[in-house]
Amino acid sequence: MTLPATISVSFDFSQGATFGLGFVIGDDKYGVIGTSAFGDSTVATPTVDLSSVTRSIKISRGRNIMRDTYESGNCTVRVLDPESYFNPQNAASPYFGYLTPLRKIRVAATTATAQEFLFSGYVDTYKYYYPTGQEIGYVDIVCSDAFRLFQMANVATVTGATAGQTTGTRITKILDQVSFPTSMRVTDTGSTTVQADPATARTALAALKAAEFAEQGAFFMLPDGTAEFKDRSDVVNSLAATPIEFNQTTGIPYSDLKYAFDDKLIVNQASMTRIGGTAQTSVNADSSAKYFPHGTTITDMIPQTDAQVLDIAKIYVATRAETTIRIDAMTVDLLDTDVPTDTMIGLDYFDNVKITNVQPDGSTIVKTLQVQGLAWDITPNSMKCTVTTLEPIVEGFIIGSSTYGIIGQSILGY
């Protein structure tokens, strides 16, 4: 069965974090100044197309709804290895001498009108399988995105991380500290100012997450390998975009809708403390009376003032004090001819989706949510995507919006 998009898997054995093919003089695609990447070494290193020997691809990226944070994206590519090319001791392999962990791998989907990356990351491990009675062995190439690089890198003092910087500047300084390529960043300014770096030993990822939480924004990896920081204003403004419709009639068809109606995501009491500050508390009395207290305590925050911390506590509680029936995930089969392939391969975090479901009793559930996770399962005969959806992680007042532009119902920014 032909897939609705051409799936390609490229393996780059060069060192460094930067993705991209080298500059090719005269090439329409790879010979464009400002688009193509110059090589990082005078020593030739192979970039291999594994598409023809790939037998399955599993990708998982997204926000952990219980931990309330973005986590490292993961990908496993299973490739046939009849010539033992992936055996690092095989001197006859064209990959000999290059086959090490933390090499770069990318998965892309291409149609006649669109090309999108589904994952870009770095090899964690090679898992070898030689099944009994099967002549051809195979290898699972297990990969993670750059969050793993940030988790492995320890930082103490962050150079240039002075008091009064915005969160966007602080994130830039941390990425500079670990030499993450400037060409692979999209960073908003941020509206919260922060303290001087606390100069404590921690991972780079922990330092980045501290700045993200101080902003009440979002820091994550895009499928092309770029690190993106959305500040609070950008997160709120994303709610204004027209949602993509998924339903059982005129919209994009889906299956395996996963519902939940519980108190797991309720937070109606928050105590938050910055480094060197005093605890700032926000309580939603109505929610506490209705659902019993659901509290959280956050310490060692980096905003510059207690007033900023109090504002964060207020908006955190205001966004999480209530609960309704949730649609946590749905699965879309791209082999269904009614599914627009370009739309699905281009779907990513903060895209708005309107999901309509007709229940067996004839009632209808309609939820407008945001995409906060994507899991791809691809073989030569199947292509499915499970979409994780969540309520907005931060709400705000949007002028002209029928949902978020109503005084008394929407949260005014601070």
Short mmCIF file of C-alpha atoms in Angstrom, two decimals:
data_model
loop_
_atom_site.label_atom_id
_atom_site.label_comp_id
_atom_site.label_asym_id
_atom_site.label_seq_id
_atom_site.Cartn_x
_atom_site.Cartn_y
_atom_site.Cartn_z
CA MET A 1 0.00 0.00 0.00
CA THR A 2 1.35 3.42 -0.94
CA LEU A 3 1.73 5.91 1.89
CA PRO A 4 0.19 9.37 1.40
CA ALA A 5 3.61 10.98 1.93
CA THR A 6 7.13 9.93 1.04
CA ILE A 7 8.98 9.17 4.27
CA SER A 8 12.72 9.76 4.28
CA VAL A 9 15.26 8.93 6.98
CA SER A 10 18.66 10.60 6.82
CA PHE A 11 21.62 9.76 9.02
CA ASP A 12 24.31 12.40 9.44
CA PHE A 13 27.56 11.07 10.91
CA SER A 14 29.15 14.51 11.36
CA GLN A 15 29.95 15.91 14.79
CA GLY A 16 28.19 18.86 16.38
CA ALA A 17 24.56 19.66 17.07
CA THR A 18 23.74 21.41 13.78
CA PHE A 19 21.44 19.69 11.32
CA GLY A 20 21.52 20.34 7.61
CA LEU A 21 23.22 19.18 4.45
CA GLY A 22 26.37 20.87 3.29
CA PHE A 23 26.50 23.78 0.83
CA VAL A 24 26.39 22.49 -2.77
CA ILE A 25 27.39 24.98 -5.45
CA GLY A 26 24.75 25.25 -8.16
CA ASP A 27 22.12 23.19 -6.33
CA ASP A 28 18.68 24.85 -6.24
CA LYS A 29 17.99 23.61 -2.72
CA TYR A 30 21.38 23.13 -1.05
CA GLY A 31 23.25 25.94 -2.78
CA VAL A 32 21.33 28.89 -1.35
CA ILE A 33 23.21 31.30 0.91
CA GLY A 34 21.31 31.71 4.19
CA THR A 35 19.50 28.41 3.76
CA SER A 36 22.13 25.72 3.40
CA ALA A 37 24.67 24.91 6.09
CA PHE A 38 28.41 25.08 5.54
CA GLY A 39 30.29 21.96 6.62
CA ASP A 40 31.77 21.92 10.12
CA SER A 41 34.90 20.03 9.10
CA THR A 42 37.25 19.60 6.15
CA VAL A 43 37.03 15.84 6.67
CA ALA A 44 34.25 14.28 4.63
CA THR A 45 31.62 12.53 6.72
CA PRO A 46 28.77 10.59 5.17
CA THR A 47 25.14 11.58 5.25
CA VAL A 48 23.27 8.37 4.51
CA ASP A 49 19.74 7.92 3.20
CA LEU A 50 18.24 5.01 5.16
CA SER A 51 14.76 5.29 3.64
CA SER A 52 14.98 2.14 1.51
CA VAL A 53 15.99 -0.11 4.44
CA THR A 54 13.72 1.42 7.08
CA ARG A 55 10.96 -0.90 8.22
CA SER A 56 9.31 1.08 11.01
CA ILE A 57 9.43 4.49 12.65
CA LYS A 58 8.02 5.37 16.03
CA ILE A 59 8.14 8.99 17.18
CA SER A 60 6.89 10.49 20.44
CA ARG A 61 7.04 14.21 21.27
CA GLY A 62 4.99 16.20 23.72
CA ARG A 63 4.06 17.71 27.02
CA ASN A 64 3.68 15.46 30.05
CA ILE A 65 0.24 16.41 31.33
CA MET A 66 0.89 15.19 34.86
CA ARG A 67 4.31 16.79 35.28
CA ASP A 68 3.07 19.88 33.40
CA THR A 69 6.24 20.19 31.34
CA TYR A 70 7.66 19.40 27.92
CA GLU A 71 9.83 16.31 27.82
CA SER A 72 12.46 14.99 25.47
CA GLY A 73 11.15 13.78 22.13
CA ASN A 74 12.07 10.22 21.18
CA CYS A 75 12.32 8.27 17.95
CA THR A 76 13.11 4.64 17.12
CA VAL A 77 13.99 3.80 13.53
CA ARG A 78 14.20 0.09 12.66
CA VAL A 79 16.47 -0.63 9.69
CA LEU A 80 17.42 -3.88 7.98
CA ASP A 81 21.15 -4.58 8.12
CA PRO A 82 21.92 -7.48 5.74
CA GLU A 83 25.57 -6.45 5.26
CA SER A 84 26.27 -5.68 8.95
CA TYR A 85 26.98 -2.06 8.04
CA PHE A 86 25.90 -1.02 11.54
CA ASN A 87 28.40 -3.33 13.19
CA PRO A 88 31.02 -0.86 14.52
CA GLN A 89 33.70 -3.59 14.20
CA ASN A 90 33.01 -4.24 10.52
CA ALA A 91 35.98 -2.63 8.75
CA ALA A 92 34.29 -3.20 5.38
CA SER A 93 31.29 -1.07 6.34
CA PRO A 94 31.06 2.35 4.65
CA TYR A 95 30.18 3.67 8.12
CA PHE A 96 33.31 2.23 9.76
CA GLY A 97 34.91 4.81 12.03
CA TYR A 98 31.82 7.02 12.01
CA LEU A 99 29.39 4.80 13.87
CA THR A 100 29.13 6.29 17.35
CA PRO A 101 26.35 7.45 19.66
CA LEU A 102 25.00 10.99 19.35
CA ARG A 103 25.12 11.13 15.57
CA LYS A 104 22.23 12.95 13.93
CA ILE A 105 19.09 11.48 12.42
CA ARG A 106 16.09 13.10 10.77
CA VAL A 107 12.72 11.83 9.64
CA ALA A 108 10.81 13.84 7.02
CA ALA A 109 7.50 13.50 5.20
CA THR A 110 7.10 14.89 1.70
CA THR A 111 4.02 15.30 -0.49
CA ALA A 112 3.59 17.00 -3.85
CA THR A 113 2.92 20.30 -2.07
CA ALA A 114 4.66 20.12 1.32
CA GLN A 115 7.75 18.87 3.08
CA GLU A 116 7.88 18.66 6.88
CA PHE A 117 10.27 17.17 9.40
CA LEU A 118 8.62 14.80 11.86
CA PHE A 119 11.71 14.42 14.08
CA SER A 120 15.31 15.55 14.35
CA GLY A 121 17.52 14.16 17.07
CA TYR A 122 20.63 12.35 18.23
CA VAL A 123 21.34 8.64 18.59
CA ASP A 124 21.15 7.27 22.13
CA THR A 125 21.85 3.65 21.28
CA TYR A 126 21.97 1.02 18.58
CA LYS A 127 20.05 -2.15 19.44
CA TYR A 128 21.01 -5.19 17.38
CA TYR A 129 18.69 -8.08 16.62
CA TYR A 130 19.59 -11.33 14.83
CA PRO A 131 16.45 -13.49 15.12
CA THR A 132 16.95 -17.25 14.98
CA GLY A 133 16.13 -18.63 11.55
CA GLN A 134 16.17 -15.19 9.94
CA GLU A 135 19.07 -14.42 7.64
CA ILE A 136 18.73 -10.67 7.75
CA GLY A 137 19.37 -8.91 11.03
CA TYR A 138 18.05 -5.50 11.91
CA VAL A 139 18.98 -2.58 14.10
CA ASP A 140 16.80 -0.26 16.16
CA ILE A 141 18.35 3.20 16.16
CA VAL A 142 16.99 4.86 19.32
CA CYS A 143 17.19 8.66 19.36
CA SER A 144 16.32 11.65 21.53
CA ASP A 145 16.02 15.32 20.66
CA ALA A 146 18.26 18.09 22.04
CA PHE A 147 16.59 18.02 25.47
CA ARG A 148 18.89 15.07 26.16
CA LEU A 149 21.91 17.21 25.26
CA PHE A 150 20.71 19.89 27.69
CA GLN A 151 20.13 17.26 30.39
CA MET A 152 23.66 15.90 30.00
CA ALA A 153 25.30 19.34 30.14
CA ASN A 154 25.99 20.69 33.65
CA VAL A 155 26.17 24.42 34.25
CA ALA A 156 27.22 26.44 37.27
CA THR A 157 27.77 30.11 36.50
CA VAL A 158 26.07 31.19 33.26
CA THR A 159 28.20 33.82 31.56
CA GLY A 160 26.44 37.16 31.14
CA ALA A 161 23.36 36.11 33.11
CA THR A 162 22.85 39.38 35.00
CA ALA A 163 19.93 40.70 37.03
CA GLY A 164 17.14 42.44 35.15
CA GLN A 165 17.33 40.34 32.00
CA THR A 166 14.14 39.12 30.40
CA THR A 167 13.47 35.40 30.32
CA GLY A 168 14.22 35.29 26.60
CA THR A 169 17.65 36.80 27.14
CA ARG A 170 18.34 34.39 29.99
CA ILE A 171 17.45 31.39 27.82
CA THR A 172 19.77 32.75 25.12
CA LYS A 173 22.62 33.01 27.64
CA ILE A 174 22.09 29.41 28.80
CA LEU A 175 22.05 28.11 25.22
CA ASP A 176 25.24 30.10 24.59
CA GLN A 177 26.80 28.50 27.66
CA VAL A 178 26.31 25.00 26.25
CA SER A 179 27.24 26.12 22.68
CA PHE A 180 23.88 25.24 21.17
CA PRO A 181 23.94 26.62 17.60
CA THR A 182 22.45 30.10 17.18
CA SER A 183 21.00 28.99 13.84
CA MET A 184 18.81 26.49 15.69
CA ARG A 185 16.95 28.85 18.03
CA VAL A 186 13.68 30.77 17.89
CA THR A 187 13.45 32.91 21.02
CA ASP A 188 10.81 35.42 22.11
CA THR A 189 11.85 38.36 24.29
CA GLY A 190 9.86 37.43 27.38
CA SER A 191 7.95 39.76 29.70
CA THR A 192 9.32 38.65 33.09
CA THR A 193 12.66 39.92 34.36
CA VAL A 194 14.89 37.57 36.30
CA GLN A 195 17.59 37.62 38.96
CA ALA A 196 21.27 37.17 38.33
CA ASP A 197 22.08 33.52 37.70
CA PRO A 198 22.16 31.70 41.07
CA ALA A 199 25.49 30.03 40.16
CA THR A 200 24.45 26.65 41.51
CA ALA A 201 25.37 23.34 39.92
CA ARG A 202 22.48 21.98 37.84
CA THR A 203 21.76 20.73 34.35
CA ALA A 204 21.33 23.14 31.48
CA LEU A 205 17.82 21.76 31.03
CA ALA A 206 16.93 22.63 34.64
CA ALA A 207 18.22 26.17 34.10
CA LEU A 208 16.17 26.51 30.91
CA LYS A 209 13.06 25.17 32.63
CA ALA A 210 13.48 27.67 35.47
CA ALA A 211 13.38 30.53 32.96
CA GLU A 212 10.42 28.94 31.14
CA PHE A 213 8.41 28.67 34.38
CA ALA A 214 9.29 32.22 35.42
CA GLU A 215 7.76 33.41 32.17
CA GLN A 216 4.83 30.98 32.20
CA GLY A 217 5.77 30.42 28.60
CA ALA A 218 6.92 27.35 26.69
CA PHE A 219 10.36 25.99 25.82
CA PHE A 220 10.46 22.95 23.54
CA MET A 221 12.11 21.35 20.53
CA LEU A 222 10.60 21.68 17.07
CA PRO A 223 10.61 18.64 14.77
CA ASP A 224 13.35 20.21 12.63
CA GLY A 225 15.68 20.28 15.66
CA THR A 226 15.23 23.95 16.49
CA ALA A 227 14.81 25.04 20.13
CA GLU A 228 11.86 27.40 20.51
CA PHE A 229 10.93 29.66 23.42
CA LYS A 230 7.44 31.16 23.37
CA ASP A 231 6.88 33.89 25.91
CA ARG A 232 3.60 34.29 27.78
CA SER A 233 2.19 36.75 25.25
CA ASP A 234 2.94 34.42 22.35
CA VAL A 235 1.35 31.47 24.17
CA VAL A 236 -1.82 33.46 24.87
CA ASN A 237 -2.01 34.87 21.34
CA SER A 238 -1.82 31.36 19.88
CA LEU A 239 -5.37 30.85 21.15
CA ALA A 240 -6.71 33.33 18.58
CA ALA A 241 -5.88 31.16 15.54
CA THR A 242 -8.74 29.44 13.74
CA PRO A 243 -8.95 25.81 14.93
CA ILE A 244 -8.60 22.82 12.64
CA GLU A 245 -11.81 20.79 12.78
CA PHE A 246 -11.85 17.08 13.60
CA ASN A 247 -15.22 15.34 13.58
CA GLN A 248 -17.20 12.40 12.27
CA THR A 249 -18.80 14.22 9.34
CA THR A 250 -17.21 17.19 7.56
CA GLY A 251 -13.93 17.56 9.44
CA ILE A 252 -10.83 15.40 9.65
CA PRO A 253 -11.82 11.85 10.71
CA TYR A 254 -10.27 10.27 13.78
CA SER A 255 -10.50 7.20 16.01
CA ASP A 256 -9.63 6.05 19.52
CA LEU A 257 -10.72 9.23 21.26
CA LYS A 258 -9.45 9.13 24.83
CA TYR A 259 -11.66 10.89 27.36
CA ALA A 260 -10.98 11.74 30.97
CA PHE A 261 -12.98 13.53 33.64
CA ASP A 262 -11.07 13.74 36.90
CA ASP A 263 -9.27 16.06 39.26
CA LYS A 264 -5.72 15.24 38.21
CA LEU A 265 -4.95 18.63 36.67
CA ILE A 266 -6.67 20.81 39.29
CA VAL A 267 -4.51 23.32 41.15
CA ASN A 268 -6.45 25.69 43.39
CA GLN A 269 -3.76 26.62 45.91
CA ALA A 270 -0.20 27.64 45.04
CA SER A 271 2.72 28.72 47.21
CA MET A 272 5.66 30.03 45.20
CA THR A 273 8.97 31.43 46.41
CA ARG A 274 11.81 33.02 44.49
CA ILE A 275 15.44 32.72 45.53
CA GLY A 276 15.93 35.22 48.37
CA GLY A 277 12.23 36.06 48.53
CA THR A 278 9.22 35.26 50.70
CA ALA A 279 6.46 32.79 49.87
CA GLN A 280 3.68 34.19 47.68
CA THR A 281 0.33 32.44 47.88
CA SER A 282 -2.74 32.30 45.66
CA VAL A 283 -5.92 30.43 46.61
CA ASN A 284 -9.13 29.92 44.67
CA ALA A 285 -11.65 29.50 47.47
CA ASP A 286 -14.52 28.38 45.25
CA SER A 287 -12.46 25.62 43.65
CA SER A 288 -11.06 24.56 47.05
CA ALA A 289 -14.58 24.24 48.45
CA LYS A 290 -15.86 22.39 45.40
CA TYR A 291 -12.99 19.94 44.85
CA PHE A 292 -11.10 20.09 48.17
CA PRO A 293 -7.64 21.67 48.26
CA HIS A 294 -5.26 20.78 45.44
CA GLY A 295 -2.02 22.52 46.22
CA THR A 296 1.41 22.96 44.70
CA THR A 297 4.60 24.41 46.14
CA ILE A 298 7.34 25.84 43.92
CA THR A 299 10.63 27.11 45.37
CA ASP A 300 13.93 28.51 44.09
CA MET A 301 12.24 30.51 41.35
CA ILE A 302 14.26 33.15 39.49
CA PRO A 303 11.91 36.14 38.89
CA GLN A 304 13.34 39.44 40.05
CA THR A 305 10.58 40.47 42.50
CA ASP A 306 8.05 38.93 44.87
CA ALA A 307 5.33 40.80 42.99
CA GLN A 308 6.19 38.90 39.82
CA VAL A 309 6.07 35.61 41.73
CA LEU A 310 2.64 36.48 43.13
CA ASP A 311 1.38 37.20 39.61
CA ILE A 312 2.68 33.82 38.46
CA ALA A 313 0.93 32.07 41.34
CA LYS A 314 -2.33 33.86 40.51
CA ILE A 315 -2.34 33.00 36.83
CA TYR A 316 -1.23 29.44 37.53
CA VAL A 317 -4.18 28.86 39.86
CA ALA A 318 -6.65 30.78 37.67
CA THR A 319 -5.81 28.58 34.68
CA ARG A 320 -6.08 25.30 36.62
CA ALA A 321 -8.78 25.82 39.25
CA GLU A 322 -11.59 24.19 37.26
CA THR A 323 -11.98 20.89 35.45
CA THR A 324 -14.24 19.64 32.68
CA ILE A 325 -14.36 16.50 30.59
CA ARG A 326 -11.07 16.24 28.71
CA ILE A 327 -10.11 14.79 25.38
CA ASP A 328 -6.55 13.70 26.04
CA ALA A 329 -5.75 12.12 22.67
CA MET A 330 -7.08 10.96 19.33
CA THR A 331 -5.58 8.86 16.55
CA VAL A 332 -5.66 9.85 12.88
CA ASP A 333 -5.04 7.30 10.12
CA LEU A 334 -3.37 9.07 7.21
CA LEU A 335 -4.29 6.21 4.86
CA ASP A 336 -7.86 7.45 5.12
CA THR A 337 -8.39 9.45 1.92
CA ASP A 338 -10.50 11.99 3.82
CA VAL A 339 -7.47 12.98 5.93
CA PRO A 340 -5.52 15.96 4.50
CA THR A 341 -1.92 14.76 4.60
CA ASP A 342 -0.36 18.24 4.42
CA THR A 343 -2.38 19.37 7.43
CA MET A 344 -1.38 16.39 9.53
CA ILE A 345 2.34 16.42 8.75
CA GLY A 346 2.38 20.16 9.49
CA LEU A 347 0.58 19.83 12.84
CA ASP A 348 2.58 20.88 15.89
CA TYR A 349 2.42 22.34 19.40
CA PHE A 350 -0.06 25.19 19.98
CA ASP A 351 -2.11 24.47 16.87
CA ASN A 352 -5.76 24.85 17.83
CA VAL A 353 -8.10 21.94 17.16
CA LYS A 354 -11.87 21.72 17.47
CA ILE A 355 -12.95 18.15 18.18
CA THR A 356 -16.60 17.17 17.83
CA ASN A 357 -17.83 13.76 18.90
CA VAL A 358 -21.37 12.39 18.73
CA GLN A 359 -22.07 10.10 21.67
CA PRO A 360 -24.15 6.87 21.49
CA ASP A 361 -27.05 8.65 23.21
CA GLY A 362 -27.08 11.32 20.48
CA SER A 363 -25.49 14.05 22.60
CA THR A 364 -22.47 15.92 21.25
CA ILE A 365 -19.19 16.80 22.92
CA VAL A 366 -17.35 19.75 21.39
CA LYS A 367 -13.93 20.79 22.70
CA THR A 368 -11.55 23.43 21.37
CA LEU A 369 -8.08 22.44 22.54
CA GLN A 370 -4.44 22.83 21.64
CA VAL A 371 -2.05 20.24 20.25
CA GLN A 372 0.59 19.45 22.87
CA GLY A 373 1.93 16.11 21.68
CA LEU A 374 2.39 14.00 18.55
CA ALA A 375 3.19 10.29 18.30
CA TRP A 376 3.85 8.83 14.86
CA ASP A 377 3.71 5.11 14.02
CA ILE A 378 4.92 4.49 10.45
CA THR A 379 5.59 1.27 8.51
CA PRO A 380 5.67 0.59 4.76
CA ASN A 381 1.93 -0.12 4.95
CA SER A 382 0.65 2.23 7.64
CA MET A 383 0.94 5.82 8.80
CA LYS A 384 -0.86 6.88 11.96
CA CYS A 385 -0.54 9.87 14.25
CA THR A 386 -1.81 10.05 17.82
CA VAL A 387 -2.42 13.66 18.80
CA THR A 388 -2.25 14.68 22.47
CA THR A 389 -4.53 17.62 23.23
CA LEU A 390 -4.76 19.88 26.27
CA GLU A 391 -6.57 22.92 27.52
CA PRO A 392 -4.45 26.09 27.11
CA ILE A 393 -1.45 26.06 29.47
CA VAL A 394 -1.93 29.82 29.99
CA GLU A 395 -5.05 31.78 29.15
CA GLY A 396 -5.40 35.50 28.59
CA PHE A 397 -7.64 38.23 27.23
CA ILE A 398 -7.60 38.45 23.42
CA ILE A 399 -9.38 41.43 21.85
CA GLY A 400 -11.97 40.30 19.32
CA SER A 401 -11.94 36.63 20.33
CA SER A 402 -15.37 35.11 20.95
CA THR A 403 -13.81 32.71 23.47
CA TYR A 404 -10.96 34.68 25.09
CA GLY A 405 -12.18 38.25 24.57
CA ILE A 406 -15.01 38.31 27.12
CA ILE A 407 -14.54 40.53 30.17
CA GLY A 408 -15.13 38.52 33.34
CA GLN A 409 -14.41 35.18 31.67
CA SER A 410 -10.90 35.63 30.29
CA ILE A 411 -7.79 36.31 32.35
CA LEU A 412 -6.25 39.73 31.89
CA GLY A 413 -2.53 39.65 31.26
CA TYR A 414 -0.08 40.96 33.81
#
